[in-house]
Each structure stands twice: as structure tokens, then as C-alpha cells.
Amino acid sequence: MTLCPTNSLEALALDAARNLEDAPAGEIVRWAHETFGDRFAITASMADGVLSHVASTAVPGIKVLFLDTGYHFAETIGTRDAIAATYDVEVETITHPLRVPEHEAEYGKLYEIDSDLCCAIRKVWPLDRALKPYDAWAGGVRRSESPTRANTPVVAWDPKRGKVKVNPLATWTDEQVDAYVEQHSILVNPLRELGFLSIGCEPCTRPVAEGEDARAGRWSGSSKTECGINI
């Protein structure tokens, strides 16, 4: 499939956002695959297998990009491996060229010094590089997760990357996610049972206390709420 002009992609995204607002998640994934073919992939944090399962049901064999920062919990890596073995997806792991020991020898423990720069180096840049062959990509962002995500459209224009961003689960509530997990026996990161409602890198993630926002355990004690990948 050939690349579309940037202005055409942006117009396409805005039009799809209106037309697919009430569409089921699987239909949104199918639209993206039919529109972009192999220039569309989904990304997964491996907090659970909901998006991977939805996508694999809609488009068997779909490409799933997993960003391994080198700082993930062992449980997250295990969830990735289980999803790759269980669902009809092709999981591709993305890494930074510098392994963590080399990274820390050059920069120190950036997650303690400058978490924004750490995310930019270990997460945003590797994903930007991995997404270059694609016109569109999808993630698991949902409006109910946090105030910063409350206005997430099901299809959006990603101006930073010049790509279409697809959010098939944007309209799903926590209750809908839980029901889908139960109905389809979805693989879930074991850390969820320990109170980790939003799972990122191990040094920057803690369990969430009762009554806290689901993402309160990310970069706790700072004003940071996003790594920069989605917002």
C-alpha cells in the first residue's frame, strides 16, 4: 500500500473519528486494517491482553508492537510471552539499541533524575523509530483511565508522528473491560491482582491505593502523568 499525503491522512482520521465513534472495537480495528493494510499495527503495554484479543479476533495474525524499555517487571515480560503464544498475533518487541547497563553508564539512573528524559530515550524514541514503516497505529488508551485521556477520540490524527492514531477501546468503561476479561478469559498481568492498575516500568510504578485514580501509581510523587507516547 502506498503512502497517502499527510493532509489526506489527517482528513481521513477526522472523518473516521465521527463515523466510528459508536462502532464496536473490533470494527474499528477492521476499518484500520482494511484502510492501511500492513501499514497498520497495534501497540500493547501488556497490562492485559484485551486489545490484543480484540485485534486478533478482528484481524487474525495482526502485528502487535511491544516496547521493552529494559525496566519492565518480569510479570510484564511473562504476559507478553503468554499473549504471543496464545492469541493469533505476531508480537514484535521493540528495544533501544543501548541495553540498560550501557544506558545507565552513559546517563545514570535517569528515572531518578529526569523521568521525562528517561521516557523520551527509552520509550518515545524507540517507538517513533519502529512506527516509521506505518501510516497508522493503535493503542489501548481509554477515556475512563484519567482526566488527561477523557477526550480521546476513537480515531485521531497524531501530528507529532504524521500518522493516524487508532484507539479502539477509547469508549470502554472499566466495567466493560472487566466484563470482556471474564467473558473471554483474557490473559491479565499478575500485577493487577497486587493493586497495579496501570503498569509501566518497575522503578516508576507502585500499587494504587483504594479510591485513587487508576494511574496514580505511575511516577508517584511527581506531577508527571504521561510518558509521551500517547499524549
C-alpha positions as a Python dict, from the first residue, in 0.01 Angstrom:
ca = {
    (1, 'M'): (0, 0, 0),
    (2, 'T'): (137, 340, -93),
    (3, 'L'): (177, 628, 148),
    (4, 'C'): (-101, 887, 146),
    (5, 'P'): (-30, 1261, 156),
    (6, 'T'): (-22, 1391, 512),
    (7, 'N'): (-322, 1619, 463),
    (8, 'S'): (-524, 1326, 325),
    (9, 'L'): (-438, 1112, 627),
    (10, 'E'): (-539, 1387, 867),
    (11, 'A'): (-872, 1438, 691),
    (12, 'L'): (-927, 1062, 688),
    (13, 'A'): (-865, 1045, 1064),
    (14, 'L'): (-1109, 1325, 1143),
    (15, 'D'): (-1377, 1170, 923),
    (16, 'A'): (-1328, 826, 1078),
    (17, 'A'): (-1347, 973, 1428),
    (18, 'R'): (-1701, 1091, 1352),
    (19, 'N'): (-1815, 782, 1165),
    (20, 'L'): (-1672, 524, 1407),
    (21, 'E'): (-1749, 692, 1740),
    (22, 'D'): (-2015, 435, 1826),
    (23, 'A'): (-1861, 139, 1643),
    (24, 'P'): (-1751, -178, 1826),
    (25, 'A'): (-1378, -202, 1896),
    (26, 'G'): (-1332, -490, 1653),
    (27, 'E'): (-1498, -294, 1375),
    (28, 'I'): (-1260, -4, 1435),
    (29, 'V'): (-962, -239, 1408),
    (30, 'R'): (-1101, -392, 1088),
    (31, 'W'): (-1152, -46, 940),
    (32, 'A'): (-790, 43, 1012),
    (33, 'H'): (-662, -282, 862),
    (34, 'E'): (-881, -251, 552),
    (35, 'T'): (-769, 110, 510),
    (36, 'F'): (-396, 74, 574),
    (37, 'G'): (-321, -297, 529),
    (38, 'D'): (25, -394, 650),
    (39, 'R'): (99, -28, 722),
    (40, 'F'): (-116, -59, 1036),
    (41, 'A'): (-9, -218, 1365),
    (42, 'I'): (-125, -213, 1724),
    (43, 'T'): (84, -146, 2032),
    (44, 'A'): (35, -320, 2365),
    (45, 'S'): (172, -244, 2712),
    (46, 'M'): (94, -600, 2828),
    (47, 'A'): (-105, -488, 3130),
    (48, 'D'): (-361, -728, 2988),
    (49, 'G'): (-449, -897, 2660),
    (50, 'V'): (-775, -714, 2589),
    (51, 'L'): (-662, -510, 2289),
    (52, 'S'): (-453, -797, 2151),
    (53, 'H'): (-752, -1031, 2174),
    (54, 'V'): (-992, -779, 2018),
    (55, 'A'): (-746, -714, 1735),
    (56, 'S'): (-664, -1079, 1673),
    (57, 'T'): (-1034, -1165, 1654),
    (58, 'A'): (-1094, -886, 1403),
    (59, 'V'): (-772, -937, 1206),
    (60, 'P'): (-605, -1274, 1268),
    (61, 'G'): (-226, -1254, 1261),
    (62, 'I'): (-216, -880, 1324),
    (63, 'K'): (117, -721, 1418),
    (64, 'V'): (147, -627, 1787),
    (65, 'L'): (435, -400, 1885),
    (66, 'F'): (561, -429, 2243),
    (67, 'L'): (802, -167, 2372),
    (68, 'D'): (1056, -322, 2610),
    (69, 'T'): (1230, -40, 2794),
    (70, 'G'): (1459, -275, 2982),
    (71, 'Y'): (1295, -169, 3308),
    (72, 'H'): (978, -377, 3288),
    (73, 'F'): (853, -606, 3561),
    (74, 'A'): (920, -975, 3500),
    (75, 'E'): (542, -1023, 3507),
    (76, 'T'): (501, -787, 3211),
    (77, 'I'): (752, -981, 3003),
    (78, 'G'): (575, -1302, 3102),
    (79, 'T'): (240, -1157, 2993),
    (80, 'R'): (392, -1062, 2658),
    (81, 'D'): (516, -1417, 2606),
    (82, 'A'): (181, -1567, 2707),
    (83, 'I'): (-11, -1341, 2468),
    (84, 'A'): (229, -1422, 2183),
    (85, 'A'): (178, -1793, 2247),
    (86, 'T'): (-199, -1782, 2299),
    (87, 'Y'): (-352, -1527, 2061),
    (88, 'D'): (-337, -1514, 1682),
    (89, 'V'): (-97, -1218, 1675),
    (90, 'E'): (258, -1152, 1561),
    (91, 'V'): (435, -989, 1855),
    (92, 'E'): (738, -777, 1775),
    (93, 'T'): (945, -649, 2066),
    (94, 'I'): (1097, -303, 2028),
    (95, 'T'): (1407, -208, 2225),
    (96, 'H'): (1652, 78, 2249),
    (97, 'P'): (1992, -3, 2096),
    (98, 'L'): (2155, 65, 2435),
    (99, 'R'): (2097, -204, 2694),
    (100, 'V'): (2017, -77, 3043),
    (101, 'P'): (2374, -115, 3183),
    (102, 'E'): (2511, 82, 2886),
    (103, 'H'): (2233, 338, 2916),
    (104, 'E'): (2298, 391, 3287),
    (105, 'A'): (2675, 410, 3232),
    (106, 'E'): (2614, 700, 2992),
    (107, 'Y'): (2316, 876, 3152),
    (108, 'G'): (2294, 746, 3507),
    (109, 'K'): (1961, 634, 3651),
    (110, 'L'): (1755, 884, 3458),
    (111, 'Y'): (1428, 764, 3608),
    (112, 'E'): (1552, 913, 3938),
    (113, 'I'): (1694, 1232, 3785),
    (114, 'D'): (1475, 1326, 3489),
    (115, 'S'): (1185, 1090, 3424),
    (116, 'D'): (1072, 1287, 3118),
    (117, 'L'): (1410, 1242, 2952),
    (118, 'C'): (1417, 876, 3056),
    (119, 'C'): (1080, 816, 2888),
    (120, 'A'): (1190, 1011, 2581),
    (121, 'I'): (1501, 798, 2540),
    (122, 'R'): (1374, 454, 2644),
    (123, 'K'): (1014, 476, 2518),
    (124, 'V'): (924, 758, 2282),
    (125, 'W'): (1229, 748, 2054),
    (126, 'P'): (1232, 366, 2006),
    (127, 'L'): (860, 368, 1928),
    (128, 'D'): (895, 659, 1686),
    (129, 'R'): (1163, 464, 1504),
    (130, 'A'): (958, 142, 1499),
    (131, 'L'): (650, 322, 1365),
    (132, 'K'): (826, 471, 1063),
    (133, 'P'): (703, 198, 824),
    (134, 'Y'): (340, 251, 930),
    (135, 'D'): (72, 502, 832),
    (136, 'A'): (-147, 418, 1132),
    (137, 'W'): (-106, 264, 1475),
    (138, 'A'): (-337, 167, 1759),
    (139, 'G'): (-311, 170, 2135),
    (140, 'G'): (-524, 78, 2433),
    (141, 'V'): (-596, 428, 2566),
    (142, 'R'): (-941, 466, 2726),
    (143, 'R'): (-1127, 781, 2828),
    (144, 'S'): (-1211, 643, 3172),
    (145, 'E'): (-847, 594, 3268),
    (146, 'S'): (-765, 954, 3365),
    (147, 'P'): (-868, 1318, 3309),
    (148, 'T'): (-586, 1361, 3055),
    (149, 'R'): (-745, 1089, 2841),
    (150, 'A'): (-1109, 1190, 2883),
    (151, 'N'): (-1145, 1335, 2533),
    (152, 'T'): (-962, 1060, 2343),
    (153, 'P'): (-1127, 1002, 2002),
    (154, 'V'): (-1159, 651, 1861),
    (155, 'V'): (-954, 769, 1563),
    (156, 'A'): (-724, 1070, 1580),
    (157, 'W'): (-451, 1249, 1393),
    (158, 'D'): (-105, 1210, 1552),
    (159, 'P'): (64, 1532, 1439),
    (160, 'K'): (393, 1457, 1609),
    (161, 'R'): (443, 1143, 1401),
    (162, 'G'): (232, 1237, 1100),
    (163, 'K'): (22, 923, 1138),
    (164, 'V'): (-332, 814, 1214),
    (165, 'K'): (-376, 705, 1577),
    (166, 'V'): (-648, 448, 1641),
    (167, 'N'): (-796, 398, 1988),
    (168, 'P'): (-1040, 107, 1955),
    (169, 'L'): (-1110, 89, 2330),
    (170, 'A'): (-1147, 464, 2385),
    (171, 'T'): (-1514, 449, 2483),
    (172, 'W'): (-1485, 141, 2707),
    (173, 'T'): (-1554, 180, 3078),
    (174, 'D'): (-1369, -13, 3347),
    (175, 'E'): (-1679, -230, 3384),
    (176, 'Q'): (-1676, -314, 3013),
    (177, 'V'): (-1311, -414, 3032),
    (178, 'D'): (-1376, -636, 3334),
    (179, 'A'): (-1674, -798, 3161),
    (180, 'Y'): (-1470, -866, 2845),
    (181, 'V'): (-1188, -1017, 3051),
    (182, 'E'): (-1431, -1251, 3225),
    (183, 'Q'): (-1628, -1342, 2913),
    (184, 'H'): (-1321, -1433, 2708),
    (185, 'S'): (-1086, -1549, 2986),
    (186, 'I'): (-841, -1279, 2883),
    (187, 'L'): (-479, -1301, 2995),
    (188, 'V'): (-408, -1037, 3259),
    (189, 'N'): (-75, -924, 3402),
    (190, 'P'): (-49, -1085, 3751),
    (191, 'L'): (48, -746, 3895),
    (192, 'R'): (-314, -637, 3857),
    (193, 'E'): (-404, -867, 4146),
    (194, 'L'): (-150, -680, 4359),
    (195, 'G'): (-306, -338, 4301),
    (196, 'F'): (-107, -226, 3998),
    (197, 'L'): (-394, -84, 3794),
    (198, 'S'): (-164, 90, 3545),
    (199, 'I'): (162, -87, 3476),
    (200, 'G'): (475, 81, 3345),
    (201, 'C'): (843, 49, 3425),
    (202, 'E'): (925, -110, 3759),
    (203, 'P'): (1117, 186, 3911),
    (204, 'C'): (832, 427, 3834),
    (205, 'T'): (524, 220, 3919),
    (206, 'R'): (358, 140, 4251),
    (207, 'P'): (28, -21, 4351),
    (208, 'V'): (-276, 205, 4363),
    (209, 'A'): (-447, 266, 4696),
    (210, 'E'): (-823, 230, 4731),
    (211, 'G'): (-1001, 533, 4593),
    (212, 'E'): (-702, 657, 4392),
    (213, 'D'): (-706, 724, 4020),
    (214, 'A'): (-607, 415, 3821),
    (215, 'R'): (-289, 591, 3703),
    (216, 'A'): (-193, 734, 4042),
    (217, 'G'): (76, 471, 4078),
    (218, 'R'): (269, 599, 3778),
    (219, 'W'): (551, 844, 3860),
    (220, 'S'): (408, 878, 4209),
    (221, 'G'): (510, 1192, 4393),
    (222, 'S'): (555, 1396, 4077),
    (223, 'S'): (323, 1593, 3850),
    (224, 'K'): (403, 1362, 3558),
    (225, 'T'): (105, 1164, 3430),
    (226, 'E'): (206, 1052, 3079),
    (227, 'C'): (521, 910, 2922),
    (228, 'G'): (471, 1099, 2596),
    (229, 'I'): (377, 808, 2372),
    (230, 'N'): (3, 868, 2363),
    (231, 'I'): (-28, 1229, 2476),
}
